[in-house]
Structures are given as C-alpha cells and as structure tokens.
C-alpha cells in the first residue's frame, strides 16, 4: 500500500508538535491549547464535536487532520457505518474533489479498526 | 441591520431552486435528491448530520449554506448554546477568516430563535 | 429579485477596473493583460477556454467571476443546455457548497438570454 | 457605487461582534483575544503583521477581512503605493479569482484615504 | 524522480475505490455513479467535459484528480499543446499557488504520452 | 524523518520547472516571469514581500510554496523568531487546518537554519 501509513503520520506528527512547542511562541501555544479545548465536553459532547472535526477536515481536504479526527472518532466509540455516514455528508457538501481524501480515510479507518 | 435577512435568503433560494428544476438536467436533479437524502436518518441520525452540514458550511465559508443548515438545526431542536458550541469548533478549524460568517450566523440565529 | 443584478455587477466591475488601471502598478497591469490573453485562441479555441473559465469560477465559488464568464460563454454562442451541462460538471466536482452559486448563475443566465 | 460601503461594514461588524460577546462561550472569546494579540508587536512589528493579515485575507478572498486589515494598514501609516504592492503579491499568489476582491479593496482604500 | 508515479496513483486509487464499494453505503455509491455520468456525452461532449474536469481539479489543487482527468483527456485525444493551454487557463485563474500542481501535471503528462 | 526533505523538494522543483519551460507556452512563461517580478523591490521591499508570500502560502496550505518562501525568507535575513511570528499570523487567520503545514514548515526551517 503506497500511501502514507498511520504509523508514519503518528511519528511525523509527534516530532512536529515537539518542534512547535520548542518555539516558545506564546500565541502559538495558546492556539494549540484552545484547539484541544474545543473538542472537550461543553454544550455539545466531546464525542459529537469529534465528528464535526472529521467532517470539517474532510471538506477542507486535509489528510493529516482527517487521520487525527478519525482516530479520535474510533476512540469515542463510533463504528464503521457511523463514520462512513459522516464521510458521506462531507462528500456531498464537498463534491468529487473530496474523493481522494475519502479513499485515504478508508485506508486509515481499516488500520484503526484493525488495531 | 444592513446584512441580507433570512426572509430575503428564503425568497431568493426558493426562486433559484425553481430555476434549477426547470433546467430538466437529469444529473443536476439527481444530485439535488442525493443532497437531501444525505441528511436523512441512517447510521447517524438526521439531527447529527444537520450539525455536520453546519460545521462543513462554516469552514467552507458559505453564508447561504450556513443559513440553510442553521434553520434545519433549530428545527431539529438544538438550542442556542449547542449551536454556538458547534460554531466554535468550526472557528477553531477554519480560523479568523471564518469570523465574518460567524457574525452572519449569529444574526440568522437571532432571527430563527425569534420566530 | 433581491440578488445583485447583472446591471449592478457591470457597473461596479467597470468602476473597479478603472481604479485598478489608475494604480499605475506595472505588475498588476501586466497580470490583467495576461488574464485577457489566456482566453484568446491558441492551441484551444477561445470558445472552449471561456467554458474552462466558467467551470473554474464555479468550483472556486466566485459569483463575479461566474457572471463574467457566463456573459462570455453566451457571446461565444453556447446555448442554455450546454451551459447547464458545464455547470453540472462544476456541481459534481465542487459539491453542494456550489449550489448557491449555481442558483446565482441561473439568475444571471436568465438575464443574459433575455438580452 | 452599489457595493457595500465601509460605513455599512463597520456598523454590521460592530453589531455582530456584540452578538458574539453575548454568547458567553469561553473558547470563542479566547479565540477573539488571541486573534487581536496575533497582530501586536512581537518578533515582527505590529505594522508588518497587519500587512500579512491583508495578504492572507486577499488570497482567502474575504472582503470583510480585507476591509478590516486595510483600515489597520492605513492607520499603521502605509501609503497607497505600498498597499497596492502588497495587493499585487496576493493577486499573483491567488490568481484572477482574486480580482473581484482587488476591486473591492480599491473602493475601500479610496474611502479610507478620503477620511 | 521523487514524486508519486502514475503507477503508484493507479494502484492506490484502485485499492481505495474497492474499499469505498465495500462500504455498501447507498448514498456514497450513488454519488460515484453520478460522478461518472457527469462526464458522459450530453449537451456538451464527453471530450469537452473531461477538459472542464481537468481545469476544475487544477484550480482546486488536487493532484489525484488532476492525474485522473489528464489520463481521460489523453484518452479523449487531446494533444500536449491543447492540454498545456487548458492548464494555462487554470494557472491564470488560480495563481502561483497552482504552480506545484502544474509541475505535477507535467510529470504525469510525460508519463501518459510515453505510454 | 518520513516527510519529504528539502533536498527532494529542490530536485523535483528543478525538474518540474524545466518541463514548464519546455512547453514553449507564451502565457505560461509570462506568468512565471510576473511571479518572479512580484517579489522584487518596489513600493515595498523584496524582503517584506517574501514574508507576504510565506503567509499567503501558509493559509492556502501549499507545502511546496511554503518551502520556497521559507528559503527566500531565510536568505533575506529573517531569523527563526520572526518567521515563527509570521507563521503564527497565518495560523490565526487559517485555523487548525493550517497546523500540519506549520509542522512541515518547522521541519523545513530546521533544515534551512542548519545549512
């Protein structure tokens, strides 16, 4: 399978986040905290907000963001059919340009469900 | 309030959809049906999928789509705090470029909740 | 019909282009000339390239650009069915987020065909 | 001049920001503060960062954001030629799809310089 | 040549489409059929619509979509000069941000014409 | 480090630019010249305009463009803190969807500063 594996993504993401933290840029660090906080339980449950993050990442066509939110969605207990149903909303909103990212999401989902 | 009102949006949308139907283009009509079907109950509830549609519309920065999904979300029973929490996820994903659409959403939400 | 009319677009576009010319910025003026030249007969006909400009404008969701290229397409002799068929390709590529621009295009097309 | 005036933008923006503040959503308020802080003096001057905000707003094609940053740039002392030179970089990066926003920026710039 | 080869794209695309089909999601399958149908002969020829798909994919900056439509365009009989002329329209519409995808398209085009 | 290295980017970019030049398409060549000229000293300094190019590339989420402008910014004498401050403006404007490109930029910046 020639596409970037989930393992490679995790390793690169981890190294990259460390570099971001080393910058000591206050605004940047605050944004990263705010980003984490946005998916915590609030008026909506964390679980629902992870699904919103997945749909938003799909229509903006960012594979790294899709992988991150897919992992959170699987951890939150969504099953394959529910995730595919969310991906379908993103496909309809975003059109065929989303299809390569849909294929990518399917590869990642297989890896996540196999873990 | 100088921005386009919900009433104007509904009227223009209704006229525009009629023009789309008059084209008699089979592919176009099928897409419109598929779009409607994507938000019906499936592995995920219709209610959850409307919220996905709202988040996707916000990060893609389309006021007409935001207004449409806001109305569906209010009909589905989401309260102000839940909708604002969903909008906040979209703001974090999409950044400050989303803010003008967030302001627009707040105007529309006021109109919807007043109805 | 509350949406911006073709007449308003033409007037605003004309005033705006005049302001751009008055800047006397060489790079900006060269880009505007290159933009015009891109749609002239070359390996592809001007007529075909106007249709490419329309499809590109639709998926990038720019109503002003859509109006400009629709007018060029009607001048180039495309009929309603051909233009709707091109818009359908853009709808499939770009998804439901394109629909408000599709409605806008239908209003403009009506105005153009009535002229 | 049929396009939305700077006066209308300011009024609508002011009303919209008030609605955002009334939400009492902590994440949303923190993002708005972080947004303001991003343009304050740091390793780069506030003045330079306002120009970055303008270029980013242009290529993302958001008229409200363009108007906001244009006003900040004029306040920061940039002259017409400098602003047009920044807009030209955005035009080259973003292509002809940026032109309607370039025209909008020229209208706003005229209004700002006349004040 | 370090970039992803056409061969790798075809293999990954084929595997990914199989995973999409295995989902048994009715909406998703219908969208894929509608996507195929959008490029069949209609008011416009299939040949013309493939070129529209290429231009739309370029300005939306999706290399996988570009590769797919390039292959269809070569199969439809477009020569190198015609394809480059279409890519130039996309470059003007989308700006310098499109250039990396233009380079990618040139690599793919070389591979396709060598086959 | 699994991500594409700066060395690979430079090699692929160089090969790709050669293919673009071989097309002998006049419009395409003129655009490439205009692109180069946009960053030369004018009403704004070349140095300032490279930073605008970097911010625009970040919010449009193009790693190749980010790498190109990062290299120009380092050559123009910007230090790590100034570049990170510019990247932070792009993060705030573009949101969390920009984060993977921010990580990419940090890897590239490390490579550039080590040269």
PDB file of N, CA and C in Angstrom, chain B residues 1-4 61 80-81 84-89 91-92 94-104 106-107 110, chain D residues 8-9 11-17 19-20 22-23 25 27-29 31-32 35 39 56-57 60-62 64-65 69:
ATOM      1  N   UNK B   1     -30.262  46.835  10.273  1.00  0.00           N
ATOM      2  CA  UNK B   1     -29.288  45.772  10.058  1.00  0.00           C
ATOM      3  C   UNK B   1     -29.066  45.580   8.563  1.00  0.00           C
ATOM      4  N   UNK B   2     -27.932  46.001   8.045  1.00  0.00           N
ATOM      5  CA  UNK B   2     -27.752  46.041   6.597  1.00  0.00           C
ATOM      6  C   UNK B   2     -27.572  44.671   5.936  1.00  0.00           C
ATOM      7  N   UNK B   3     -27.249  43.620   6.741  1.00  0.00           N
ATOM      8  CA  UNK B   3     -26.960  42.343   6.070  1.00  0.00           C
ATOM      9  C   UNK B   3     -28.237  41.699   5.534  1.00  0.00           C
ATOM     10  N   UNK B   4     -28.034  40.800   4.577  1.00  0.00           N
ATOM     11  CA  UNK B   4     -29.152  40.100   3.933  1.00  0.00           C
ATOM     12  C   UNK B   4     -29.980  39.371   4.987  1.00  0.00           C
ATOM     13  N   UNK B  61     -17.125  28.515   4.442  1.00  0.00           N
ATOM     14  CA  UNK B  61     -17.464  29.935   4.419  1.00  0.00           C
ATOM     15  C   UNK B  61     -18.535  30.290   3.376  1.00  0.00           C
ATOM     16  N   UNK B  80     -29.545  27.329  21.487  1.00  0.00           N
ATOM     17  CA  UNK B  80     -28.531  28.324  21.164  1.00  0.00           C
ATOM     18  C   UNK B  80     -27.128  27.874  21.598  1.00  0.00           C
ATOM     19  N   UNK B  81     -26.989  27.364  22.822  1.00  0.00           N
ATOM     20  CA  UNK B  81     -25.661  27.006  23.333  1.00  0.00           C
ATOM     21  C   UNK B  81     -25.028  25.864  22.546  1.00  0.00           C
ATOM     22  N   UNK B  84     -23.897  27.341  19.176  1.00  0.00           N
ATOM     23  CA  UNK B  84     -22.688  28.149  19.338  1.00  0.00           C
ATOM     24  C   UNK B  84     -21.469  27.251  19.587  1.00  0.00           C
ATOM     25  N   UNK B  85     -21.658  26.152  20.299  1.00  0.00           N
ATOM     26  CA  UNK B  85     -20.546  25.224  20.550  1.00  0.00           C
ATOM     27  C   UNK B  85     -20.080  24.567  19.247  1.00  0.00           C
ATOM     28  N   UNK B  86     -21.022  24.261  18.363  1.00  0.00           N
ATOM     29  CA  UNK B  86     -20.657  23.711  17.045  1.00  0.00           C
ATOM     30  C   UNK B  86     -19.935  24.776  16.211  1.00  0.00           C
ATOM     31  N   UNK B  87     -20.432  26.007  16.273  1.00  0.00           N
ATOM     32  CA  UNK B  87     -19.797  27.097  15.518  1.00  0.00           C
ATOM     33  C   UNK B  87     -18.365  27.318  16.013  1.00  0.00           C
ATOM     34  N   UNK B  88     -18.150  27.120  17.324  1.00  0.00           N
ATOM     35  CA  UNK B  88     -16.810  27.301  17.875  1.00  0.00           C
ATOM     36  C   UNK B  88     -15.822  26.270  17.319  1.00  0.00           C
ATOM     37  N   UNK B  89     -16.269  25.024  17.146  1.00  0.00           N
ATOM     38  CA  UNK B  89     -15.403  24.026  16.504  1.00  0.00           C
ATOM     39  C   UNK B  89     -15.013  24.508  15.102  1.00  0.00           C
ATOM     40  N   UNK B  91     -14.880  27.543  14.019  1.00  0.00           N
ATOM     41  CA  UNK B  91     -13.980  28.693  14.146  1.00  0.00           C
ATOM     42  C   UNK B  91     -12.544  28.220  14.390  1.00  0.00           C
ATOM     43  N   UNK B  92     -12.377  27.252  15.270  1.00  0.00           N
ATOM     44  CA  UNK B  92     -11.034  26.748  15.573  1.00  0.00           C
ATOM     45  C   UNK B  92     -10.434  26.054  14.344  1.00  0.00           C
ATOM     46  N   UNK B  94     -11.291  26.545  11.157  1.00  0.00           N
ATOM     47  CA  UNK B  94     -11.156  27.422   9.993  1.00  0.00           C
ATOM     48  C   UNK B  94     -10.455  28.742  10.250  1.00  0.00           C
ATOM     49  N   UNK B  95     -10.288  29.142  11.526  1.00  0.00           N
ATOM     50  CA  UNK B  95      -9.546  30.351  11.825  1.00  0.00           C
ATOM     51  C   UNK B  95     -10.332  31.642  11.695  1.00  0.00           C
ATOM     52  N   UNK B  96      -9.613  32.758  11.847  1.00  0.00           N
ATOM     53  CA  UNK B  96     -10.280  34.062  11.914  1.00  0.00           C
ATOM     54  C   UNK B  96     -10.983  34.428  10.609  1.00  0.00           C
ATOM     55  N   UNK B  97     -10.608  33.774   9.517  1.00  0.00           N
ATOM     56  CA  UNK B  97     -11.273  34.054   8.239  1.00  0.00           C
ATOM     57  C   UNK B  97     -12.742  33.643   8.305  1.00  0.00           C
ATOM     58  N   UNK B  98     -13.070  32.793   9.292  1.00  0.00           N
ATOM     59  CA  UNK B  98     -14.443  32.337   9.489  1.00  0.00           C
ATOM     60  C   UNK B  98     -15.282  33.371  10.260  1.00  0.00           C
ATOM     61  N   UNK B  99     -14.635  34.320  10.936  1.00  0.00           N
ATOM     62  CA  UNK B  99     -15.355  35.234  11.835  1.00  0.00           C
ATOM     63  C   UNK B  99     -16.505  35.999  11.157  1.00  0.00           C
ATOM     64  N   UNK B 100     -16.314  36.557   9.956  1.00  0.00           N
ATOM     65  CA  UNK B 100     -17.453  37.246   9.335  1.00  0.00           C
ATOM     66  C   UNK B 100     -18.669  36.324   9.143  1.00  0.00           C
ATOM     67  N   UNK B 101     -18.407  35.044   8.901  1.00  0.00           N
ATOM     68  CA  UNK B 101     -19.505  34.088   8.728  1.00  0.00           C
ATOM     69  C   UNK B 101     -20.111  33.710  10.082  1.00  0.00           C
ATOM     70  N   UNK B 102     -19.294  33.794  11.110  1.00  0.00           N
ATOM     71  CA  UNK B 102     -19.778  33.572  12.479  1.00  0.00           C
ATOM     72  C   UNK B 102     -20.731  34.717  12.854  1.00  0.00           C
ATOM     73  N   UNK B 103     -20.342  35.937  12.529  1.00  0.00           N
ATOM     74  CA  UNK B 103     -21.231  37.074  12.806  1.00  0.00           C
ATOM     75  C   UNK B 103     -22.539  36.897  12.024  1.00  0.00           C
ATOM     76  N   UNK B 104     -22.419  36.520  10.762  1.00  0.00           N
ATOM     77  CA  UNK B 104     -23.615  36.288   9.957  1.00  0.00           C
ATOM     78  C   UNK B 104     -24.501  35.223  10.606  1.00  0.00           C
ATOM     79  N   UNK B 106     -24.731  34.454  13.688  1.00  0.00           N
ATOM     80  CA  UNK B 106     -25.370  34.970  14.899  1.00  0.00           C
ATOM     81  C   UNK B 106     -26.608  35.803  14.557  1.00  0.00           C
ATOM     82  N   UNK B 107     -26.529  36.608  13.496  1.00  0.00           N
ATOM     83  CA  UNK B 107     -27.708  37.374  13.060  1.00  0.00           C
ATOM     84  C   UNK B 107     -28.846  36.416  12.675  1.00  0.00           C
ATOM     85  N   UNK B 110     -30.406  34.651  15.686  1.00  0.00           N
ATOM     86  CA  UNK B 110     -31.344  35.529  16.395  1.00  0.00           C
ATOM     87  C   UNK B 110     -32.698  35.539  15.693  1.00  0.00           C
TER      88      UNK B 110
ATOM     89  N   UNK D   8     -21.303  50.758   6.150  1.00  0.00           N
ATOM     90  CA  UNK D   8     -22.174  49.603   6.404  1.00  0.00           C
ATOM     91  C   UNK D   8     -21.396  48.449   7.030  1.00  0.00           C
ATOM     92  N   UNK D   9     -20.179  48.225   6.524  1.00  0.00           N
ATOM     93  CA  UNK D   9     -19.351  47.149   7.083  1.00  0.00           C
ATOM     94  C   UNK D   9     -19.091  47.381   8.570  1.00  0.00           C
ATOM     95  N   UNK D  11     -20.738  49.148  10.755  1.00  0.00           N
ATOM     96  CA  UNK D  11     -21.943  49.024  11.573  1.00  0.00           C
ATOM     97  C   UNK D  11     -22.301  47.548  11.788  1.00  0.00           C
ATOM     98  N   UNK D  12     -22.290  46.785  10.686  1.00  0.00           N
ATOM     99  CA  UNK D  12     -22.638  45.369  10.791  1.00  0.00           C
ATOM    100  C   UNK D  12     -21.608  44.609  11.623  1.00  0.00           C
ATOM    101  N   UNK D  13     -20.335  44.949  11.430  1.00  0.00           N
ATOM    102  CA  UNK D  13     -19.280  44.281  12.196  1.00  0.00           C
ATOM    103  C   UNK D  13     -19.460  44.549  13.695  1.00  0.00           C
ATOM    104  N   UNK D  14     -19.770  45.780  14.025  1.00  0.00           N
ATOM    105  CA  UNK D  14     -19.929  46.158  15.419  1.00  0.00           C
ATOM    106  C   UNK D  14     -21.103  45.410  16.068  1.00  0.00           C
ATOM    107  N   UNK D  15     -22.226  45.365  15.372  1.00  0.00           N
ATOM    108  CA  UNK D  15     -23.382  44.611  15.886  1.00  0.00           C
ATOM    109  C   UNK D  15     -23.059  43.127  16.022  1.00  0.00           C
ATOM    110  N   UNK D  16     -22.365  42.592  15.040  1.00  0.00           N
ATOM    111  CA  UNK D  16     -22.046  41.162  15.052  1.00  0.00           C
ATOM    112  C   UNK D  16     -21.095  40.793  16.169  1.00  0.00           C
ATOM    113  N   UNK D  17     -20.082  41.633  16.388  1.00  0.00           N
ATOM    114  CA  UNK D  17     -19.133  41.353  17.474  1.00  0.00           C
ATOM    115  C   UNK D  17     -19.849  41.366  18.827  1.00  0.00           C
ATOM    116  N   UNK D  19     -22.939  40.499  19.376  1.00  0.00           N
ATOM    117  CA  UNK D  19     -23.650  39.220  19.495  1.00  0.00           C
ATOM    118  C   UNK D  19     -22.691  38.093  19.869  1.00  0.00           C
ATOM    119  N   UNK D  20     -21.493  38.118  19.303  1.00  0.00           N
ATOM    120  CA  UNK D  20     -20.503  37.085  19.641  1.00  0.00           C
ATOM    121  C   UNK D  20     -20.152  37.148  21.122  1.00  0.00           C
ATOM    122  N   UNK D  22     -21.973  38.306  23.539  1.00  0.00           N
ATOM    123  CA  UNK D  22     -23.132  37.891  24.349  1.00  0.00           C
ATOM    124  C   UNK D  22     -23.278  36.375  24.469  1.00  0.00           C
ATOM    125  N   UNK D  23     -22.595  35.615  23.607  1.00  0.00           N
ATOM    126  CA  UNK D  23     -22.746  34.151  23.673  1.00  0.00           C
ATOM    127  C   UNK D  23     -22.172  33.598  24.977  1.00  0.00           C
ATOM    128  N   UNK D  25     -19.488  32.180  25.294  1.00  0.00           N
ATOM    129  CA  UNK D  25     -18.747  30.934  25.030  1.00  0.00           C
ATOM    130  C   UNK D  25     -17.266  31.223  25.269  1.00  0.00           C
ATOM    131  N   UNK D  27     -14.428  29.517  24.808  1.00  0.00           N
ATOM    132  CA  UNK D  27     -13.473  29.217  23.734  1.00  0.00           C
ATOM    133  C   UNK D  27     -13.513  30.292  22.661  1.00  0.00           C
ATOM    134  N   UNK D  28     -14.713  30.684  22.334  1.00  0.00           N
ATOM    135  CA  UNK D  28     -14.910  31.698  21.301  1.00  0.00           C
ATOM    136  C   UNK D  28     -14.289  33.042  21.732  1.00  0.00           C
ATOM    137  N   UNK D  29     -14.515  33.433  22.977  1.00  0.00           N
ATOM    138  CA  UNK D  29     -13.946  34.693  23.469  1.00  0.00           C
ATOM    139  C   UNK D  29     -12.416  34.637  23.506  1.00  0.00           C
ATOM    140  N   UNK D  31     -10.541  32.842  21.557  1.00  0.00           N
ATOM    141  CA  UNK D  31     -10.034  32.937  20.185  1.00  0.00           C
ATOM    142  C   UNK D  31     -10.002  34.396  19.731  1.00  0.00           C
ATOM    143  N   UNK D  32     -11.053  35.151  20.053  1.00  0.00           N
ATOM    144  CA  UNK D  32     -11.089  36.556  19.638  1.00  0.00           C
ATOM    145  C   UNK D  32      -9.928  37.336  20.271  1.00  0.00           C
ATOM    146  N   UNK D  35      -6.740  36.365  18.489  1.00  0.00           N
ATOM    147  CA  UNK D  35      -6.732  36.986  17.169  1.00  0.00           C
ATOM    148  C   UNK D  35      -6.193  38.414  17.279  1.00  0.00           C
ATOM    149  N   UNK D  39      -1.604  40.328  16.194  1.00  0.00           N
ATOM    150  CA  UNK D  39      -1.143  41.473  15.408  1.00  0.00           C
ATOM    151  C   UNK D  39      -0.408  42.509  16.258  1.00  0.00           C
ATOM    152  N   UNK D  56      -3.074  37.638   3.525  1.00  0.00           N
ATOM    153  CA  UNK D  56      -3.771  36.373   3.800  1.00  0.00           C
ATOM    154  C   UNK D  56      -5.264  36.502   3.514  1.00  0.00           C
ATOM    155  N   UNK D  57      -5.857  37.643   3.891  1.00  0.00           N
ATOM    156  CA  UNK D  57      -7.290  37.868   3.665  1.00  0.00           C
ATOM    157  C   UNK D  57      -7.616  37.953   2.182  1.00  0.00           C
ATOM    158  N   UNK D  60      -7.446  34.439   0.585  1.00  0.00           N
ATOM    159  CA  UNK D  60      -8.581  33.628   1.045  1.00  0.00           C
ATOM    160  C   UNK D  60      -9.905  34.255   0.615  1.00  0.00           C
ATOM    161  N   UNK D  61      -9.827  35.425  -0.026  1.00  0.00           N
ATOM    162  CA  UNK D  61     -10.962  36.068  -0.678  1.00  0.00           C
ATOM    163  C   UNK D  61     -12.121  36.379   0.262  1.00  0.00           C
ATOM    164  N   UNK D  62     -11.800  37.124   1.321  1.00  0.00           N
ATOM    165  CA  UNK D  62     -12.810  37.524   2.300  1.00  0.00           C
ATOM    166  C   UNK D  62     -12.864  39.048   2.369  1.00  0.00           C
ATOM    167  N   UNK D  64     -14.763  41.197   4.014  1.00  0.00           N
ATOM    168  CA  UNK D  64     -14.840  41.795   5.349  1.00  0.00           C
ATOM    169  C   UNK D  64     -13.457  41.835   6.000  1.00  0.00           C
ATOM    170  N   UNK D  65     -12.720  40.715   5.863  1.00  0.00           N
ATOM    171  CA  UNK D  65     -11.373  40.651   6.428  1.00  0.00           C
ATOM    172  C   UNK D  65     -10.446  41.644   5.714  1.00  0.00           C
ATOM    173  N   UNK D  69      -8.395  44.701   7.606  1.00  0.00           N
ATOM    174  CA  UNK D  69      -6.932  44.841   7.581  1.00  0.00           C
ATOM    175  C   UNK D  69      -6.486  46.075   6.783  1.00  0.00           C
TER     176      UNK D  69
END
